[in-house]
Coordinates of C-alpha atoms and ligand atoms in Angstrom, one line a residue:
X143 CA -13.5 -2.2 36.6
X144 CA -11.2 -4.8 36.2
X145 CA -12.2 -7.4 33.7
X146 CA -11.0 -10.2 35.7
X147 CA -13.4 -9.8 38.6
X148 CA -17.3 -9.9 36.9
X149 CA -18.7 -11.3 34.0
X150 CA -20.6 -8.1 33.7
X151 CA -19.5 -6.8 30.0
X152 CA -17.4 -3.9 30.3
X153 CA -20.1 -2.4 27.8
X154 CA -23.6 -3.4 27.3
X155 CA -25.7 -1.7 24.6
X156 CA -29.5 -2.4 25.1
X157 CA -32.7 -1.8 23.1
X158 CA -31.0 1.5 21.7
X159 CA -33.7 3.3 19.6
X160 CA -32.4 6.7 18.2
X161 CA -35.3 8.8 15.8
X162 CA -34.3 11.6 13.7
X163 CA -36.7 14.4 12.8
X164 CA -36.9 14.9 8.6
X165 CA -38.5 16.4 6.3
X166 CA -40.2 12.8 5.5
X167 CA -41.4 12.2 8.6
X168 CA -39.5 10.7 11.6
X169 CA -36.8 8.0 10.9
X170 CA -35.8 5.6 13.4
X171 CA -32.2 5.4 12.3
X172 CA -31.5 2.5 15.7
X173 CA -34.2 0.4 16.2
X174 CA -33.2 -2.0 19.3
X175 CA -29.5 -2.0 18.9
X176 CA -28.1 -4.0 21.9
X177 CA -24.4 -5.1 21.9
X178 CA -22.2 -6.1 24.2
X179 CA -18.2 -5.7 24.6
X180 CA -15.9 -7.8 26.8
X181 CA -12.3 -6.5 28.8
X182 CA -9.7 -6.4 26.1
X183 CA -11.8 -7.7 23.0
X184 CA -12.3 -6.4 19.5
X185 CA -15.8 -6.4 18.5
X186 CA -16.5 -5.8 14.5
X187 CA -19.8 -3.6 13.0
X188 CA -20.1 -4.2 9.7
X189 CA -22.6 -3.0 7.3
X190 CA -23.5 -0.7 4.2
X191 CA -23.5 2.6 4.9
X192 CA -26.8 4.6 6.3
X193 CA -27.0 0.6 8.6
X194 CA -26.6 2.6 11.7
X195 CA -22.9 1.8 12.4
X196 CA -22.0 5.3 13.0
X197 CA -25.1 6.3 14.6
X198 CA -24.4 4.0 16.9
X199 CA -20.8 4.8 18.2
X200 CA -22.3 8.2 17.9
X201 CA -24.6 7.6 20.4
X202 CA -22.8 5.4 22.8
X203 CA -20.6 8.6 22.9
X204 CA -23.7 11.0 23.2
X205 CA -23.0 13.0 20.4
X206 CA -25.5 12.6 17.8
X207 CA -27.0 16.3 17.0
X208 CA -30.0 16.8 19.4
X209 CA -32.5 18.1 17.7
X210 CA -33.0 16.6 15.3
X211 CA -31.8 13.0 16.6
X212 CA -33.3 11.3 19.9
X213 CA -32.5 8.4 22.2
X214 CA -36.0 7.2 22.6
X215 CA -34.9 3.9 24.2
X216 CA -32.5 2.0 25.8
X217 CA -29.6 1.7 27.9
X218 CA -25.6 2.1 27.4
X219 CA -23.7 0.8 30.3
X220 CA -20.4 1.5 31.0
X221 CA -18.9 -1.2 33.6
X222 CA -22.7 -0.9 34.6
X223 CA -23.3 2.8 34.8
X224 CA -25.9 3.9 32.3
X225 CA -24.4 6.8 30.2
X226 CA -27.7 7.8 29.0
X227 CA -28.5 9.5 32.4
X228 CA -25.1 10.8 32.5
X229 CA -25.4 14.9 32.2
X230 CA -23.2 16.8 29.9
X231 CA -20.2 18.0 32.1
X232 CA -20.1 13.9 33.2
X233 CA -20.0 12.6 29.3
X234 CA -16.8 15.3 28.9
X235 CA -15.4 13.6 31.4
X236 CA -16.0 10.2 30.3
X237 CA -15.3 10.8 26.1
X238 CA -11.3 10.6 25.8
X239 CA -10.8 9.6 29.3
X240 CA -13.0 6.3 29.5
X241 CA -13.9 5.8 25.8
X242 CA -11.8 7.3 23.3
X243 CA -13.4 7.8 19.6
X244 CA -10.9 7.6 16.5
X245 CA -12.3 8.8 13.1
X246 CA -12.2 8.2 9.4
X247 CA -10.7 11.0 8.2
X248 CA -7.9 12.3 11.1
X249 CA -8.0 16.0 9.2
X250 CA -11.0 17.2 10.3
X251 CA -10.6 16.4 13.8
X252 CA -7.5 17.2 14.3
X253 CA -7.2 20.7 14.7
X254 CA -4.8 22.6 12.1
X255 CA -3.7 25.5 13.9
X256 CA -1.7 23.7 16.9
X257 CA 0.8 21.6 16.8
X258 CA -0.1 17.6 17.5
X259 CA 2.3 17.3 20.3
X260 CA -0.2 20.2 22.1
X261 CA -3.7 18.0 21.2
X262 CA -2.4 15.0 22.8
X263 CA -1.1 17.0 25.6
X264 CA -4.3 18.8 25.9
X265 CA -5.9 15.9 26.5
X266 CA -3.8 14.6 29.1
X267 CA -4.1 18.1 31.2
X268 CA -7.9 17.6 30.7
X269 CA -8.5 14.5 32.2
X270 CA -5.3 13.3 34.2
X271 CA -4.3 16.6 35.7
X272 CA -0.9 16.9 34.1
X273 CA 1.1 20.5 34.2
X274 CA 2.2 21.6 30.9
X275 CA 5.7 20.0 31.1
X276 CA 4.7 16.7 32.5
X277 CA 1.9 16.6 29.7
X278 CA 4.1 17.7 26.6
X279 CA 6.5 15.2 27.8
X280 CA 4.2 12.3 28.0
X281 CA 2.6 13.4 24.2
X282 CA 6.5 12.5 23.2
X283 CA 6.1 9.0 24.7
X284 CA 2.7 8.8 23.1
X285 CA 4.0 9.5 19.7
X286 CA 6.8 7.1 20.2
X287 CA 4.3 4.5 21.1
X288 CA 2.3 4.4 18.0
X289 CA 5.4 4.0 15.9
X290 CA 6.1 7.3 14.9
X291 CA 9.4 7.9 14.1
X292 CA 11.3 11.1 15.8
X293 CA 8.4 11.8 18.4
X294 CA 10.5 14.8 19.8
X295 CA 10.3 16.4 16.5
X296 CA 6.9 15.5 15.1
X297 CA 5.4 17.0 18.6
X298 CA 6.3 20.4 17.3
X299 CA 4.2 19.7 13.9
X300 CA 1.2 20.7 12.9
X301 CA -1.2 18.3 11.0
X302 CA -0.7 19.2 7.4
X303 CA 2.9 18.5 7.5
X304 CA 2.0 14.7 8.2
X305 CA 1.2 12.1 6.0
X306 CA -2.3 10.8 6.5
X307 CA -1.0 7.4 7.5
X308 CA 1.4 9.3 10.3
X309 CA -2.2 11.7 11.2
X310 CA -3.9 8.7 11.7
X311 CA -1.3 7.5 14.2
X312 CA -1.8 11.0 15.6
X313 CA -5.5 10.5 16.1
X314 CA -4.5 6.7 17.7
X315 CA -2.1 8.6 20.4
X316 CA -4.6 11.3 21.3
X317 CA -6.9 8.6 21.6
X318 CA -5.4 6.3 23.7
X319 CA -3.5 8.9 25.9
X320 CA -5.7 8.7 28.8
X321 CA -5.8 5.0 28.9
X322 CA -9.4 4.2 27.7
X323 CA -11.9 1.4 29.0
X324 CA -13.2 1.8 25.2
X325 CA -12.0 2.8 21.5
X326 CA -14.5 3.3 19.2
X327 CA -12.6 3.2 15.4
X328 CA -15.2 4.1 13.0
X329 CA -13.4 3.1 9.7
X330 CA -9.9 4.2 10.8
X331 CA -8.1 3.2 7.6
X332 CA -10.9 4.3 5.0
X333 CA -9.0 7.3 3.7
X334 CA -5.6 5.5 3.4
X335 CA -3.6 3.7 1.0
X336 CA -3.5 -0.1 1.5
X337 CA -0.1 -0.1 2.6
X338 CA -0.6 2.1 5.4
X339 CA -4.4 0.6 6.2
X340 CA -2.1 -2.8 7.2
X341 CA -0.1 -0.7 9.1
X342 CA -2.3 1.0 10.9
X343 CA -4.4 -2.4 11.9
X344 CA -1.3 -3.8 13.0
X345 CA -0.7 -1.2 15.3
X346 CA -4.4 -1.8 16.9
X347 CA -3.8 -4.7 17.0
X348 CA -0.4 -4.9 18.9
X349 CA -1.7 -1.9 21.4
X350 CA -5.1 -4.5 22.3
X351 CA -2.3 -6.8 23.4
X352 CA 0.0 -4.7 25.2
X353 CA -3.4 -2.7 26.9
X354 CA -6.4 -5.3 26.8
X355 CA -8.0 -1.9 25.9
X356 CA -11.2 -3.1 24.2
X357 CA -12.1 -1.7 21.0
X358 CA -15.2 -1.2 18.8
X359 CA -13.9 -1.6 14.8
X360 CA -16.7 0.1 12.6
X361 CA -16.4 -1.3 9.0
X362 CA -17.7 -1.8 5.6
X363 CA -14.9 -4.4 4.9
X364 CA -15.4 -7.6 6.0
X365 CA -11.2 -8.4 5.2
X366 CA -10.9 -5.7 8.3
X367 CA -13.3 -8.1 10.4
X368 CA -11.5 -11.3 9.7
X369 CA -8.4 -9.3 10.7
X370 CA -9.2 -8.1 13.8
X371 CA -11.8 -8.8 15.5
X372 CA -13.2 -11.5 18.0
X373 CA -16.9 -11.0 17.9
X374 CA -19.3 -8.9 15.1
X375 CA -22.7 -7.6 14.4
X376 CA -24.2 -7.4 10.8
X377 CA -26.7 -4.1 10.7
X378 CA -28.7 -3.5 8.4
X379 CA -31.3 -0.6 8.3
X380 CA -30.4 0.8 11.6
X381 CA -31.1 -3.3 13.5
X382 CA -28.9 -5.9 14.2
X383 CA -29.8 -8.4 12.0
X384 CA -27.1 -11.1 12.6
X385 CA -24.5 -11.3 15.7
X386 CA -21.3 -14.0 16.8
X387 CA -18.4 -15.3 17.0
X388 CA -16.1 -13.6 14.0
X389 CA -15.6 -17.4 13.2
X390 CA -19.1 -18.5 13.1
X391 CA -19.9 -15.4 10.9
X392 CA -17.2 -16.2 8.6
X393 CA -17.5 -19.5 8.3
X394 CA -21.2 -19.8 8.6
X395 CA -23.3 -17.0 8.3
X396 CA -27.2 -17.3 8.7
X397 CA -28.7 -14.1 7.8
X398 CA -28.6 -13.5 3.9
X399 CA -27.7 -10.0 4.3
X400 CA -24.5 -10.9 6.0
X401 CA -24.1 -14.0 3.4
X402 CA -24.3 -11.4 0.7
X403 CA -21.4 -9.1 2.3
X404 CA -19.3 -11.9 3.1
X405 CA -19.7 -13.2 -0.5
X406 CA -18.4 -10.0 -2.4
X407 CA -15.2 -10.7 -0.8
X408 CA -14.1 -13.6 -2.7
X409 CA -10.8 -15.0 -0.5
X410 CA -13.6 -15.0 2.4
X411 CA -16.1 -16.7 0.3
X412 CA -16.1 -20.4 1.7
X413 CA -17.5 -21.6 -1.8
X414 CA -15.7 -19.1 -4.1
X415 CA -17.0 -21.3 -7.3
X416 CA -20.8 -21.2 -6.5
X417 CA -22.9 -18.0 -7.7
X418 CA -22.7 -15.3 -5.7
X419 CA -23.3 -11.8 -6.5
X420 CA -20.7 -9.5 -5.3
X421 CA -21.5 -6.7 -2.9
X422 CA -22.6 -4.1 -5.5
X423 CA -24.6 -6.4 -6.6
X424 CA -27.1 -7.2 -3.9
X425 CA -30.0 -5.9 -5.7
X426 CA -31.0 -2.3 -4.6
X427 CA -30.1 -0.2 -1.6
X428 CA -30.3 0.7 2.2
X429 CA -34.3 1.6 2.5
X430 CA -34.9 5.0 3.6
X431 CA -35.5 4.6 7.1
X432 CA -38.9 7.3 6.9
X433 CA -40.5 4.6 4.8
X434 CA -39.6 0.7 6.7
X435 CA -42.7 -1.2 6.6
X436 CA -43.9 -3.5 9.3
X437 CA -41.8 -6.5 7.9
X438 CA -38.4 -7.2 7.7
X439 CA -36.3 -4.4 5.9
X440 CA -34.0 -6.6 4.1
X441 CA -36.7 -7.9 2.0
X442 CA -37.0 -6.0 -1.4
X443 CA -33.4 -6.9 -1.4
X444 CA -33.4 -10.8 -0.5
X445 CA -33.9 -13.5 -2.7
X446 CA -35.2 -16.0 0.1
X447 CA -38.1 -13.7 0.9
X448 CA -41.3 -15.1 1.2
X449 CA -44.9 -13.9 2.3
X450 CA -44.3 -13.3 6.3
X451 CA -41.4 -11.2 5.5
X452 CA -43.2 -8.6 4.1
X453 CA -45.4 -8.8 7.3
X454 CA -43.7 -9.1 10.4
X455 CA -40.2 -8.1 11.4
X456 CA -38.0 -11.0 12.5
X457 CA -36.5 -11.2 16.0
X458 CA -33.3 -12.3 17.0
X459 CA -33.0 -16.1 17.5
X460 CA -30.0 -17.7 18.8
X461 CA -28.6 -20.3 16.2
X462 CA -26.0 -21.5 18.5
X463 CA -24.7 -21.1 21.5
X464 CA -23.3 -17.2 21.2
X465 CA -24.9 -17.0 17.5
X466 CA -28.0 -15.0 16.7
X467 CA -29.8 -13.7 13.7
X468 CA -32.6 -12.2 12.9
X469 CA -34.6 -13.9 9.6
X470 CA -37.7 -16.0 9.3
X471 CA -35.8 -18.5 7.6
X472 CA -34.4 -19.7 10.6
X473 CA -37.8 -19.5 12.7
X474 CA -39.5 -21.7 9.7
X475 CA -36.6 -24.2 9.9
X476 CA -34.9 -24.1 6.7
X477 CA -31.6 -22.2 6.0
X478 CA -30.7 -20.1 3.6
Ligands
SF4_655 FE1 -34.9 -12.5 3.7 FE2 -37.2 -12.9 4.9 FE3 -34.9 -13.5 6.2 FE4 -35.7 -11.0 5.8 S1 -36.7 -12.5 7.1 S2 -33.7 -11.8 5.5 S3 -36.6 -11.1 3.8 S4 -35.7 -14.5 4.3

């Protein structure tokens, strides 16, 4: 698909419901996840952990653990194919050629015992084809490309002779090698310095522009979002509670979950002087997701809560034009 020609979204997330068997009882880890990525932009998840922002790139990708996780519900479309009725041998072909999934923590995917110039290249015979020469040769360029300094010479390394940082770039290249519709970055620069994390956003950054690959940033830091992204969606307990423009989230955020993360960052805090708790200090945690009641889930947590929120579960109401939440407060007219 081109981008240029449709408005269609390039991927459209709707009404994803994922359960898990437990021990407790069956937990609905998405309930009614629906998101939608344009051609070439950066769209942010941010939320605690156990909100459902890795189940969800998970299961866009098809790889949650079946059994015990389910799709129950839903639809991911890929430039309007629905992956979900994709079978397995059609998903390989899809994961690192059409959407491309880069990791936390680049050791334990990469694997140790052959060199990084060979996983790219593996790759590249996988889904493009390539002979063995015409592959290893294109790795080089690859290395090159995400700033990797003497790319002839790294290719013959294996992982644990790189820095994390330079793994990391490692993961990017095998990642993008194919030319991907799709990255999925599930917090990419968690398990590096802060030096490197800069660097390592820049280089996302600066391959969006030379690509228009899009790309899904999954984050706990709301700096990263203001960084990088063009669009975002709050989760909290496995739902989308608030969604929008990064601006409109930033600069005015409606549901008080995503009020509460944006405040524990205090150079993102549009009213740094008024009392605000920071982040550890939204009272309690993530619910268990064996045990949500009927209402919303947010409320033994929020301050604003009041009798219906213990009742009913909120939907999603637009706010503005491209701007939705999910809260009562905004259904009952006032704001938080
Ligand atoms: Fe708080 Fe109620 Fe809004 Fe949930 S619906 S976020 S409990 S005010």
């Amino acid at each position: 698909m081109s981008g240029h020609q449709t408005d269609r979204p390039l991927l459209q997330v709707s009404n994803l419901c994922v359960e898990f068997r437990t021990r407790d009882g069956i937990a609905r880890v998405l309930d009614e996840v629906s998101l939608e990525l344009q051609p070439g932009q950066t769209l942010g998840i941010v939320g605690e952990s156990g909100c459902g922002k890795s189940m969800t790139a998970l299961s866009i990708m098809r790889l949650i653990p079946s059994p015990p996780g389910q799709i129950t519900a839903g639809e991911v479309r890929l430039a309007g194919e629905d992956l979900l009725r994709f079978d397995e041998q059609r998903m390989r072909d899809i994961r690192g050629k059409d959407i491309s999934m880069i990791f936390q923590e680049p050791m334990t995917s990469l694997n140790p015992v052959f060199t990084v110039g060979d996983q790219i290249a593996e790759s590249l015979r996988l889904h493009e084809g390539l002979s063995d020469k015409e592959a290893a040769a294109r790795a080089v360029k690859m290395l090159k490309a995400v700033g990797i300094p003497e790319p002839q010479a790294r290719a013959r390394e294996y992982p644990h002779q790189l820095s994390g940082g330079m793994r990391q770039r490692v993961m990017i290249a095998i990642a993008l090698a194919c030319g991907p519709k799709v990255i999925i970055a599930d917090e990419p620069t968690t398990a590096l310095d802060v030096t490197v994390q800069a660097q390592i956003f820049d280089l996302l950054r600066d391959l969006k522009e030379r690509t228009s690959t899009a790309i899904i940033l999954i984050t706990h830091d709301m700096g990263a979002i203001a960084e990088m992204t063009d669009r975002v969606t709050v989760m909290y307990a496995g739902r989308v509670v608030e969604e929008g423009p990064v601006e409109a989230i930033l600069d005015a955020p409606k549901h008080p979950y995503t009020q509460g993360l944006i405040a524990c960052v205090p150079q993102l805090d549009p009213n740094p002087t008024a009392e605000r708790p920071p982040l550890e200090e939204i009272p309690g945690v993530v619910p268990a997701l064996t045990r949500l009641g009927k209402g919303c889930a947010f409320a033994p947590r929020c301050k604003y809560a009041f009798e219906r929120c213990d009742q009913e579960a909120p939907r999603r109401v637009s706010v503005d034009a491209d701007h939705r939440a999910a809260c009562w407060l905004l259904e009952e007219g006032t704001s938080a």
